[in-house]
Tab-separated table of N, CA and C in Angstrom:
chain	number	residue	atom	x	y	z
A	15	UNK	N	-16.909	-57.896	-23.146
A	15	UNK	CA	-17.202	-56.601	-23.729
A	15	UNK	C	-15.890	-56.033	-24.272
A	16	UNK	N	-16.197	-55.407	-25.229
A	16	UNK	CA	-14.381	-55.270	-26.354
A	16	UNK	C	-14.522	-53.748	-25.299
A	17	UNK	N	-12.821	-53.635	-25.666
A	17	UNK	CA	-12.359	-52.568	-25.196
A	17	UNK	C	-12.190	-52.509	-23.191
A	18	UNK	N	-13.401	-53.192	-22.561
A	18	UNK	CA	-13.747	-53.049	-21.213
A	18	UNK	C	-12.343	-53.877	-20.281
A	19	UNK	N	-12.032	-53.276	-19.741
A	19	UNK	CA	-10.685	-54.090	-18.615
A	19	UNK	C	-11.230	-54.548	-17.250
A	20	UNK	N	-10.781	-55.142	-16.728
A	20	UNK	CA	-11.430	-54.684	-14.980
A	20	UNK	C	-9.879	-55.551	-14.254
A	21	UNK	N	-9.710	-54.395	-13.506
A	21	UNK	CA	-8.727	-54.567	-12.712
A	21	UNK	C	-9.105	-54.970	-11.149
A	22	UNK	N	-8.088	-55.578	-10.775
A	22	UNK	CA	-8.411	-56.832	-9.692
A	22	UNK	C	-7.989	-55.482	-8.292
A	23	UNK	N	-8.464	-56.061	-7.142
A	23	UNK	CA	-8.258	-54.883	-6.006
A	23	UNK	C	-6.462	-54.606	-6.127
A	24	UNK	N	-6.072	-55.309	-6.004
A	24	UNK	CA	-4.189	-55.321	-5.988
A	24	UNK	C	-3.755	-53.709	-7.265
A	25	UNK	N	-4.335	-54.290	-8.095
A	25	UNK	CA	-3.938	-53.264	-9.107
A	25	UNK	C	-4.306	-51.801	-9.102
A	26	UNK	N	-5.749	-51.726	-8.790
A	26	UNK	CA	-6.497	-50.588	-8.144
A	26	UNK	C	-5.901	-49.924	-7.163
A	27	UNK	N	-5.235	-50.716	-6.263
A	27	UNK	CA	-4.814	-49.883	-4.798
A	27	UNK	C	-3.471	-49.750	-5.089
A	28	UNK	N	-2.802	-49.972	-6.143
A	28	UNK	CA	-1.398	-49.652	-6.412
A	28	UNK	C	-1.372	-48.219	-7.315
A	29	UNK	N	-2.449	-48.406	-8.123
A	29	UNK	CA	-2.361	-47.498	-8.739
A	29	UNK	C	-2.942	-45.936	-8.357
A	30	UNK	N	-3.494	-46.021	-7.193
A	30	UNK	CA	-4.297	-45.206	-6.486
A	30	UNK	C	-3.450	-44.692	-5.345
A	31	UNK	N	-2.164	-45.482	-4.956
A	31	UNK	CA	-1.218	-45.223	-4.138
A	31	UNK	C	-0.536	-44.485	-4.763
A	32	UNK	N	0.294	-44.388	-6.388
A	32	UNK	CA	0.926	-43.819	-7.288
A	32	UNK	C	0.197	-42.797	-7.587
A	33	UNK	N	-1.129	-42.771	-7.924
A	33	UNK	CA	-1.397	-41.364	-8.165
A	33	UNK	C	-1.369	-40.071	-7.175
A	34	UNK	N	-1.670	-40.482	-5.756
A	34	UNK	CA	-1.923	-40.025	-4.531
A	34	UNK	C	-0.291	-39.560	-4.559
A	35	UNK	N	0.573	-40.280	-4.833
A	35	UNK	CA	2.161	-39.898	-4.562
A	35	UNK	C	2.358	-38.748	-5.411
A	36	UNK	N	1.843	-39.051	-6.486
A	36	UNK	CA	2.296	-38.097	-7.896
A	36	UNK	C	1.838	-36.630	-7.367
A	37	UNK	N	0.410	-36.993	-7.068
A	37	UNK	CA	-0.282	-35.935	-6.537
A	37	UNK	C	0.243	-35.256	-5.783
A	38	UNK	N	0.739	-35.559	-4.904
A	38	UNK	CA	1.306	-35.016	-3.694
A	38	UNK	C	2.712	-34.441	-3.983
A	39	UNK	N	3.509	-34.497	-4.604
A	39	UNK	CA	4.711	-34.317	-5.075
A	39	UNK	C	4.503	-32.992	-6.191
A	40	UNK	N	3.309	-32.938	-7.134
A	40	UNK	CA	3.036	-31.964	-7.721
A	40	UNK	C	2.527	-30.594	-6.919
A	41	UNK	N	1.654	-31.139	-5.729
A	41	UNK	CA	1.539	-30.026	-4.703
A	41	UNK	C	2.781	-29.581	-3.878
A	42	UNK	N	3.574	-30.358	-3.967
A	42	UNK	CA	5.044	-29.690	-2.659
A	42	UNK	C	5.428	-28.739	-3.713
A	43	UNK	N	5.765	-29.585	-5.579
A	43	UNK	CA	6.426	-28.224	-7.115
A	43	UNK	C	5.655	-27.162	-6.635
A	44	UNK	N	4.237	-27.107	-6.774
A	44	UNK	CA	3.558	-25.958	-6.671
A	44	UNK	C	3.500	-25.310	-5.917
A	45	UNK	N	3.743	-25.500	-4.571
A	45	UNK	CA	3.344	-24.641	-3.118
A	45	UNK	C	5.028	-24.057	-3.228
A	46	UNK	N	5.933	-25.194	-3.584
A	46	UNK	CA	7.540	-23.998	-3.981
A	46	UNK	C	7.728	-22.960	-4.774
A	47	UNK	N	6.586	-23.215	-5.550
A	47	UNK	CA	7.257	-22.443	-6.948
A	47	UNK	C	6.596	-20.659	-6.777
A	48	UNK	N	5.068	-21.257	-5.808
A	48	UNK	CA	4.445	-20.288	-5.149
A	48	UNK	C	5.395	-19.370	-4.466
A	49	UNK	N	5.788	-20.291	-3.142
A	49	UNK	CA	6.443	-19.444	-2.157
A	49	UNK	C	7.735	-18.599	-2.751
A	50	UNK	N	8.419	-19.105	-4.069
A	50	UNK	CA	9.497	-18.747	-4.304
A	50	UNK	C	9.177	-16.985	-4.808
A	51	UNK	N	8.077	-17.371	-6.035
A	51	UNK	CA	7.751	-15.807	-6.525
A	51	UNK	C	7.240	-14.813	-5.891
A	52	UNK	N	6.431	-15.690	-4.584
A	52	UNK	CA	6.301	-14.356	-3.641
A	52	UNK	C	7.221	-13.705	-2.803
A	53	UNK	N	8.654	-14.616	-2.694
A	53	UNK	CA	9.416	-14.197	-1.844
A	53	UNK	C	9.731	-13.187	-3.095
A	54	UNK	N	9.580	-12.901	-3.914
A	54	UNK	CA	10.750	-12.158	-5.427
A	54	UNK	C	9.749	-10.675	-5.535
A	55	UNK	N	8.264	-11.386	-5.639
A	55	UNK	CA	7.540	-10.280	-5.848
A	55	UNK	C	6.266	-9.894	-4.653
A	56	UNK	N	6.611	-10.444	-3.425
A	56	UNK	CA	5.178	-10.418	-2.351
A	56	UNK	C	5.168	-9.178	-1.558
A	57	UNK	N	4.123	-9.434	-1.173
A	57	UNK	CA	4.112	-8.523	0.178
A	57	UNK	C	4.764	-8.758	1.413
A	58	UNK	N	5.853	-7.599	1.608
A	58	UNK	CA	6.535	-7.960	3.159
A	58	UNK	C	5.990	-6.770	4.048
A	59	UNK	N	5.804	-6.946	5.243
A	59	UNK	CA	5.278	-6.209	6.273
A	59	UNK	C	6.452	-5.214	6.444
A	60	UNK	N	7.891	-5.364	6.786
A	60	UNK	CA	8.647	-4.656	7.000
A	60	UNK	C	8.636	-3.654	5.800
A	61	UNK	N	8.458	-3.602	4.237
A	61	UNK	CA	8.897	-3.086	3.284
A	61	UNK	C	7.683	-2.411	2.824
A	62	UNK	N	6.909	-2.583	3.510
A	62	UNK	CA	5.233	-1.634	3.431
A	62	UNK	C	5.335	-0.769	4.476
A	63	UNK	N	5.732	-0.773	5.746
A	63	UNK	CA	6.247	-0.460	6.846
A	63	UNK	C	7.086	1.311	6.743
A	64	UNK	N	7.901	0.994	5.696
A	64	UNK	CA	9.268	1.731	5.396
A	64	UNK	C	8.617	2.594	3.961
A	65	UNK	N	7.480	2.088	3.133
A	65	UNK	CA	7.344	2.619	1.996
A	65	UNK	C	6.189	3.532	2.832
A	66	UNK	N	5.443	3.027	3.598
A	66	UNK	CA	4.380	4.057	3.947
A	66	UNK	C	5.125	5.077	5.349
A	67	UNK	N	6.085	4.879	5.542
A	67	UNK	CA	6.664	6.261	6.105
A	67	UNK	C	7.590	7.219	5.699
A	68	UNK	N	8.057	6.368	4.627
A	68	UNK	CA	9.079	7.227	3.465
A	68	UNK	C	7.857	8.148	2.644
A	69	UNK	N	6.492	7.762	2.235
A	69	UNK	CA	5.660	8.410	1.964
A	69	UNK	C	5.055	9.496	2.846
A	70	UNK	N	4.480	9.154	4.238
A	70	UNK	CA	4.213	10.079	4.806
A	70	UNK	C	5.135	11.442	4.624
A	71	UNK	N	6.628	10.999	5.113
A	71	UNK	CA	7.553	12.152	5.213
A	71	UNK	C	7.739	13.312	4.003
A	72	UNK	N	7.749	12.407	2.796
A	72	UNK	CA	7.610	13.150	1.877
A	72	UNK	C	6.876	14.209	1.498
A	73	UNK	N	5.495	13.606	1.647
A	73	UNK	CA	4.268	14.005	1.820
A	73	UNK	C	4.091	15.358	2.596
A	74	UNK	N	5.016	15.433	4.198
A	74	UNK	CA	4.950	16.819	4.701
A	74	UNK	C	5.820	17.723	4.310
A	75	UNK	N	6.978	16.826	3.963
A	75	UNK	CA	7.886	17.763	3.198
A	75	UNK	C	7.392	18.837	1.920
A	76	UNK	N	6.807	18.150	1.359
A	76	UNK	CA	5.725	18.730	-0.173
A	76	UNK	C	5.021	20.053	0.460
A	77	UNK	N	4.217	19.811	1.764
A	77	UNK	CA	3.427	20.579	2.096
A	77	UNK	C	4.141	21.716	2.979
A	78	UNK	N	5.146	21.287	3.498
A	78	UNK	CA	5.924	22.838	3.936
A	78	UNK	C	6.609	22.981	3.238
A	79	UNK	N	7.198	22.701	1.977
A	79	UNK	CA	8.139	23.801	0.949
A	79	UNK	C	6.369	24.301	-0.060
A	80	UNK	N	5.717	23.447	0.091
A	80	UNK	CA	4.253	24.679	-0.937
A	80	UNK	C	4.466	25.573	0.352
A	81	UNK	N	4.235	25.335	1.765
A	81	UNK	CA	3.669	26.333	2.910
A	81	UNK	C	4.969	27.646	2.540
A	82	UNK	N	6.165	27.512	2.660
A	82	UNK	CA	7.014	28.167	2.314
A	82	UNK	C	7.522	28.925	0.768
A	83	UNK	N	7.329	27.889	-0.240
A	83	UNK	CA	7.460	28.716	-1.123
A	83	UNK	C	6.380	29.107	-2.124
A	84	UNK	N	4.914	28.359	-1.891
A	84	UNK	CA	3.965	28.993	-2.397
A	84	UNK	C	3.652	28.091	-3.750
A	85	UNK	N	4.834	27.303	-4.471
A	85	UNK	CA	4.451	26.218	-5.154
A	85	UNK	C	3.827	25.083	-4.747
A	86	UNK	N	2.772	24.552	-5.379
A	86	UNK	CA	2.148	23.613	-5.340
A	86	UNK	C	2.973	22.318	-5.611
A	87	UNK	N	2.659	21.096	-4.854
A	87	UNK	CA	3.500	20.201	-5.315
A	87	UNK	C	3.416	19.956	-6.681
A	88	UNK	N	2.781	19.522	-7.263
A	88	UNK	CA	2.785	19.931	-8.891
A	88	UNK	C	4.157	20.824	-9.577
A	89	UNK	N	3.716	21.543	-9.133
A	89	UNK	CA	4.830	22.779	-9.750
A	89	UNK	C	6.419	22.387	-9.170
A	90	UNK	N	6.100	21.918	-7.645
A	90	UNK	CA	7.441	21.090	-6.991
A	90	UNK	C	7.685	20.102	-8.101
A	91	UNK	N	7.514	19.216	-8.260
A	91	UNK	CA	7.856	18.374	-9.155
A	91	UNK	C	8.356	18.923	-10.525
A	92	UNK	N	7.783	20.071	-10.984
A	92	UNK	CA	8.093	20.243	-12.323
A	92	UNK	C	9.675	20.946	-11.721
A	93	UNK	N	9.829	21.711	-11.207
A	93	UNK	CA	10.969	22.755	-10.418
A	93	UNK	C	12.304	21.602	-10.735
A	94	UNK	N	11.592	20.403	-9.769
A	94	UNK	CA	12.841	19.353	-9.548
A	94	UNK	C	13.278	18.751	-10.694
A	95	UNK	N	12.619	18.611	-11.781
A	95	UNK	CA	12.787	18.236	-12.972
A	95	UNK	C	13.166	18.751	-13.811
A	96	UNK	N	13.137	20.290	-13.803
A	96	UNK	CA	14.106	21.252	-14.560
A	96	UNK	C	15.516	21.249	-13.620
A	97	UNK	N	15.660	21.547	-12.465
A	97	UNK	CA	17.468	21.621	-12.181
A	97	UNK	C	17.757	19.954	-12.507
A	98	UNK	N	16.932	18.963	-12.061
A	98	UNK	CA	17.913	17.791	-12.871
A	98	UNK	C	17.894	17.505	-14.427
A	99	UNK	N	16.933	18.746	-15.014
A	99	UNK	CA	17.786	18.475	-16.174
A	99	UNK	C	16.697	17.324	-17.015
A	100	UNK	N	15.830	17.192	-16.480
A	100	UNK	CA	14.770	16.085	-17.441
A	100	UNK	C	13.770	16.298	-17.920
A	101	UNK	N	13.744	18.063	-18.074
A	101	UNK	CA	12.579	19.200	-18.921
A	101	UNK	C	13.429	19.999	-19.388
């Protein structure tokens, strides 16, 4: 039959060993290339940790200078943005 090959077991299991290698070697690139960008851009427990209590604090801070000076955080924000100068 034109075109048709048939390869003998020897050749089959060599080449099935090589792909399995290739394979496997493309999964270690990928699972690095993974771990690398999440270390650059992931989620860390410690740094969620520190952002959600740097938030909380803020957060009461906002609400006792409104409790005290009667501005809304809104208006806080605009306040802070005129003495620095970026309104």
């Amino acid at each position: 039959v034109p075109g048709k090959s048939e390869l003998d077991e020897m050749t089959a299991a060599k080449q099935i060993s090589d792909l399995d290698s290739l394979s496997a070697r493309w999964q270690r690139q990928k699972d690095l290339r993974e771990w690398e960008e999440s270390r650059l851009t992931g989620w860390s427990e410690q740094a969620e940790i520190i952002n959600g209590r740097t938030a909380m604090f803020f957060l009461i801070v906002g609400l006792l200078t409104e409790l005290w000076t009667g501005q809304s955080i809104p208006e806080q924000v605009v306040t802070m943005a005129r003495v620095g100068g970026f309104i």
